[in-house]
XYZ file of C-alpha atoms in Angstrom:
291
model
C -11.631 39.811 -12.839
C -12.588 38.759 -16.706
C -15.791 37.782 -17.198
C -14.188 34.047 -17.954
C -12.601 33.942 -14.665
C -15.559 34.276 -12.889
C -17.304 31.551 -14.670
C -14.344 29.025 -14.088
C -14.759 30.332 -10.187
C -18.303 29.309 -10.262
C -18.006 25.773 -11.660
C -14.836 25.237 -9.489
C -16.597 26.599 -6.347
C -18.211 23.470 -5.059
C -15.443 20.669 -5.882
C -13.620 23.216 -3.871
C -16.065 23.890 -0.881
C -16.396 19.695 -0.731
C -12.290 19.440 -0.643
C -12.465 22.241 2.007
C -14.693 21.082 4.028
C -14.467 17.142 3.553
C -10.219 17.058 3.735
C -8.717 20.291 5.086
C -11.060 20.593 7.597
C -10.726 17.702 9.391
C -6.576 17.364 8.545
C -6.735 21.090 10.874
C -8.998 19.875 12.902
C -6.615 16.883 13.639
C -3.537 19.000 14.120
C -5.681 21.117 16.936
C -6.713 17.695 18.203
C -3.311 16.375 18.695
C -2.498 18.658 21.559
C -5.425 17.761 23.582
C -6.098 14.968 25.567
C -10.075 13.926 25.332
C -11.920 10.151 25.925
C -14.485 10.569 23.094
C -17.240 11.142 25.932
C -16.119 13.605 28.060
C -17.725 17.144 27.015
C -14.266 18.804 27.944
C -10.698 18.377 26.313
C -7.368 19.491 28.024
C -4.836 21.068 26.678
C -1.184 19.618 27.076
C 0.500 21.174 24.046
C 3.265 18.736 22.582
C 2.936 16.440 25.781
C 1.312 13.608 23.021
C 4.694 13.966 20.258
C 6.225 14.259 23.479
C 5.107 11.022 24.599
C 5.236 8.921 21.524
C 9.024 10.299 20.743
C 10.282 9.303 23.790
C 9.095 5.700 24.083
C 9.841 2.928 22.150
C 6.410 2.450 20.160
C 7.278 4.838 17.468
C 10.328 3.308 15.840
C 8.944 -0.293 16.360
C 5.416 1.124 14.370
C 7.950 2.989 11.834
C 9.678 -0.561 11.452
C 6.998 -2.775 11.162
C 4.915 -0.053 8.397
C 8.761 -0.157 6.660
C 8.740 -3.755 6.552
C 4.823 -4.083 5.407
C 5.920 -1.688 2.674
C 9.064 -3.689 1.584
C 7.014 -6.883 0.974
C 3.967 -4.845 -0.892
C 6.759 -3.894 -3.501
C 7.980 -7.065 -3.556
C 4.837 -8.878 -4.018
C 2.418 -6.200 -5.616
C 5.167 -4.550 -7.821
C 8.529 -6.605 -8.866
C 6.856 -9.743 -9.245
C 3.787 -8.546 -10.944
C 6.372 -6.170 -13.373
C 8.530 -9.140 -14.647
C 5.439 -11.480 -14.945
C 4.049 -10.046 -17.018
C 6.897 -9.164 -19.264
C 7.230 -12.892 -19.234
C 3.385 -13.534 -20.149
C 3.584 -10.420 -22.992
C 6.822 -11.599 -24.241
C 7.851 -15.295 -23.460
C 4.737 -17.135 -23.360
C 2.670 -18.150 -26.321
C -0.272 -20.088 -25.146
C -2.411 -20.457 -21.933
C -1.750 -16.357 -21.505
C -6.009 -16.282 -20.726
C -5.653 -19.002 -18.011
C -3.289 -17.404 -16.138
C -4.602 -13.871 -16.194
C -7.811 -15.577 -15.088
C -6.244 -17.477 -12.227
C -4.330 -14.400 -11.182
C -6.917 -12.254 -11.044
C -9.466 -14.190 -9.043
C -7.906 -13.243 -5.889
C -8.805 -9.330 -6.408
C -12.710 -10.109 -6.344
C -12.747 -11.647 -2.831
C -12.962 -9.661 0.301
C -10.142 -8.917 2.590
C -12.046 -9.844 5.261
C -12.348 -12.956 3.424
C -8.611 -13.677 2.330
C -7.964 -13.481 5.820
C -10.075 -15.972 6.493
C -8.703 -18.324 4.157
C -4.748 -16.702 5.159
C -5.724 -17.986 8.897
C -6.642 -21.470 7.508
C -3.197 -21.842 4.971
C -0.972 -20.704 7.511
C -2.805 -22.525 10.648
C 0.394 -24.516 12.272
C -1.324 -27.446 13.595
C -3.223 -28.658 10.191
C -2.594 -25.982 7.715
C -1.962 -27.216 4.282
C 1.592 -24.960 4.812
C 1.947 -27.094 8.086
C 1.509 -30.749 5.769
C 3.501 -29.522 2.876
C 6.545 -28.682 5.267
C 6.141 -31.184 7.799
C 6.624 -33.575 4.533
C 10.143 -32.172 4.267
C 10.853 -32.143 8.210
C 10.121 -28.379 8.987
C 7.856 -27.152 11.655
C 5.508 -24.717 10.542
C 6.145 -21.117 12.575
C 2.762 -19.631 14.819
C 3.182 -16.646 11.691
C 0.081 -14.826 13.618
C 1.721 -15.434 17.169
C 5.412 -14.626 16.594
C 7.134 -11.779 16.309
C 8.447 -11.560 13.089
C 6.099 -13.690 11.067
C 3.420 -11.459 12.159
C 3.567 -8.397 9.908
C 5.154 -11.086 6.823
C 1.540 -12.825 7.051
C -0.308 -9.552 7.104
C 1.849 -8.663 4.190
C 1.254 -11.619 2.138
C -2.762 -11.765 2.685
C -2.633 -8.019 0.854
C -0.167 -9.374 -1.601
C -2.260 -12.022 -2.805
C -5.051 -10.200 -2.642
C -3.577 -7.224 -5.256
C -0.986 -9.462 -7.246
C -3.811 -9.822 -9.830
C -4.985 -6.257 -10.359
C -0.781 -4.920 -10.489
C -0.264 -7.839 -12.806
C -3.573 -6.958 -15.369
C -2.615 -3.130 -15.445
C 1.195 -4.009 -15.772
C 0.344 -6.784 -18.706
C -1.621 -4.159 -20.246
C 1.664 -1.825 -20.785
C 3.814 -4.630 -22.130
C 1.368 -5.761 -24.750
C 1.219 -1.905 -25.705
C 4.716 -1.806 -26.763
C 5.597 -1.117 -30.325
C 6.023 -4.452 -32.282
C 7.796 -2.463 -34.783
C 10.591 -1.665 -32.203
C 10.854 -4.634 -30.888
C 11.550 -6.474 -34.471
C 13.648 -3.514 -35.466
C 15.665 -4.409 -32.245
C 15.690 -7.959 -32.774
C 16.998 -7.344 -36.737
C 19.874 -5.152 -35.389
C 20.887 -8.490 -33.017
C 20.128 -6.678 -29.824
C 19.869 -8.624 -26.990
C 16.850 -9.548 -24.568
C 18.555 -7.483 -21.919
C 19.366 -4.441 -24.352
C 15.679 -4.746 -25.850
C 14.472 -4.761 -21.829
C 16.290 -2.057 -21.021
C 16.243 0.418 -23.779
C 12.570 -0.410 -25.115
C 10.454 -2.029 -22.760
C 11.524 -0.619 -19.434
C 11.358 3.524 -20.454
C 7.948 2.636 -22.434
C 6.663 0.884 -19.686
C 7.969 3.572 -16.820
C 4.554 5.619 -17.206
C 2.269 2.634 -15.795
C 5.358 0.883 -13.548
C 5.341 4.585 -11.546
C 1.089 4.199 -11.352
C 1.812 0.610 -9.980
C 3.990 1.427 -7.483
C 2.447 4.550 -6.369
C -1.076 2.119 -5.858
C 0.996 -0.596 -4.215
C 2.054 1.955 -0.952
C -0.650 3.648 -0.944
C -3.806 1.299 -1.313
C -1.620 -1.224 0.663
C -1.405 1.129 3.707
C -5.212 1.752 3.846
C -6.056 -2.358 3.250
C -3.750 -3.385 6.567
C -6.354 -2.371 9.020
C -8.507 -4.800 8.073
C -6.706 -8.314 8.553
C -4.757 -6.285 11.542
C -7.748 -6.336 13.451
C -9.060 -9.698 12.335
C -6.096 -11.784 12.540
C -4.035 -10.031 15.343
C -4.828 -6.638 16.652
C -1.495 -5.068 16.599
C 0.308 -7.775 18.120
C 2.054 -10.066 19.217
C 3.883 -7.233 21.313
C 3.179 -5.024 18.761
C 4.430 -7.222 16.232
C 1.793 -6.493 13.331
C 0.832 -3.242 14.012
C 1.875 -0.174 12.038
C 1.198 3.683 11.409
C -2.680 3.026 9.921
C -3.716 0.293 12.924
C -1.948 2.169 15.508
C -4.497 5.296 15.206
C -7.139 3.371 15.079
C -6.298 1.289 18.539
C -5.679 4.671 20.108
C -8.490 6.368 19.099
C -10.798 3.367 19.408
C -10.234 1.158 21.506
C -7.859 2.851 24.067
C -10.043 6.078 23.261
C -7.031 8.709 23.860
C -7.926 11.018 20.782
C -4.879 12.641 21.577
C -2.205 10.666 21.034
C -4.307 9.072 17.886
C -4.453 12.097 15.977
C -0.780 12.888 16.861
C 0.078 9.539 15.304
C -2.022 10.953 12.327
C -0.205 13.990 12.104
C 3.143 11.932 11.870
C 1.590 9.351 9.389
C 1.416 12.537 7.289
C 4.699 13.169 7.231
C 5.051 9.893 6.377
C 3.301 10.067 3.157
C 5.315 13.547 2.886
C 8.180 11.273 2.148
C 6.594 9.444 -0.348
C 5.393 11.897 -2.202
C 9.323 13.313 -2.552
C 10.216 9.958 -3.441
C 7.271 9.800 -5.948
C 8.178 13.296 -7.516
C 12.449 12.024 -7.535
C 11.093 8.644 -9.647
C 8.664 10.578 -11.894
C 11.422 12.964 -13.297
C 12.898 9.470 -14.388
C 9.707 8.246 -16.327
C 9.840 8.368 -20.107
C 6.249 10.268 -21.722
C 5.853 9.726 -25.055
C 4.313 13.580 -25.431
């Protein structure tokens, strides 16, 4: 080996000893765990081989956790990356005044707490004297139990997040429609292109870089910030109504304390993200780099 190499193998050596032992370690150490059954305080584990996939294949758990975590996802991109993306081509492009208000106002959301948008989640939406409840009992609807019913459950949980992130996906996104060439855009504009034809041609491939970051943040940081109004607001329920891949390990491993079946949920959650990642590579093929 070159005397070069052996330098780069040095410097590398303890980012990769920390990545070793601090993610691969425990990620094998979780795929062992996952065909054992063990209570967290017994000093023995058994072995029962694929009886935990087994388990959570046959019932009926799995595909209502793989529906509900589909669903959270579905109103992340909604909220976190659709709305935030033609926002702020409106704010970069359409408006003309009051542009520092708004970002402002936006953003305040993403200082606060989840723990504490929850809070203020379970006061909006309270059905008995929510200001939701007054504003559509003026109109003469009946405000839905959204932590107590099926259904409106996981659409709460989703919009709590939402809210919380709108600001930060909005700031970054507004930041890559500002940074489009003015040049282009007059030259455009002086060859009677229209708003569509400028969004599409211009704005949307020059923008693609920082729309793929977006999304890829949305899923992922959305997935790991569910746990916590999950376990404030409804702790997987009603009937399972809330929960999803993320809460699910953690009731297993606990509060039911079967480490088993947790970490074989974890094992599946990777495969999970396996899928997203193919997704992620398919979409960044389609992004437009300037170099």
């Amino acid at each position: 080996m070159k005397r070069n190499h052996w330098y780069a193998a040095l410097f590398l050596a303890p980012a990769a000893i920390c990545l070793l032992v601090f993610s691969y370690l425990p990620l094998i150490q979780d795929v062992w765990l996952s065909f054992h059954t063990w209570n967290m305080v017994s000093p023995t584990m058994k072995f029962v081989g694929l009886q935990n996939y087994q388990q959570l294949c046959s019932g009926t758990e799995l595909s209502k956790v793989l529906f509900n975590t589909l669903l959270y996802v579905f109103i992340l991109i909604i909220l976190n990356f659709i709305l935030p993306y033609l926002l702020s081509f409106i704010m970069a492009h359409g408006m003309t005044s009051c542009n520092f208000f708004y970002r402002s106002a936006l953003f305040i959301p993403s200082t606060l707490s989840l723990a504490v948008a929850s809070i203020i989640f379970l006061w909006i939406l309270n059905p008995l004297a929510g200001p939701l409840h007054i504003i559509l009992s003026e109109i003469g609807l009946e405000s839905p139990r959204w932590f107590k019913e099926s259904g409106f459950a996981i659409a709460a949980i989703g919009m709590i997040i939402g809210w919380k992130v709108f600001g930060y996906n909005l700031i970054v996104m507004l930041a890559a429609m500002v940074a489009v060439p003015q040049d282009l855009l007059e030259a455009a504009k002086l060859e009677n292109a229209s708003k569509w034809q400028i969004f599409r041609h211009i704005i949307l491939p020059l923008t693609s870089p920082t729309a793929l970051y977006v999304f890829v943040i949305t899923v992922v940081f959305g997935l790991q910030y569910v746990l916590v109004p999950v376990n404030m607001l409804t702790q997987g329920g009603p009937d399972q109504g809330s929960t999803n891949l993320v809460y699910i390990i953690y009731q297993y491993g606990f509060i039911f304390f079967q480490t088993g079946k947790a970490a074989a949920f974890a094992v599946l959650t990777i495969f999970f993200y396996s899928g997203f990642l193919l997704l992620k590579a398919v979409l960044d093929k389609k992004v437009h780099y300037e170099n």
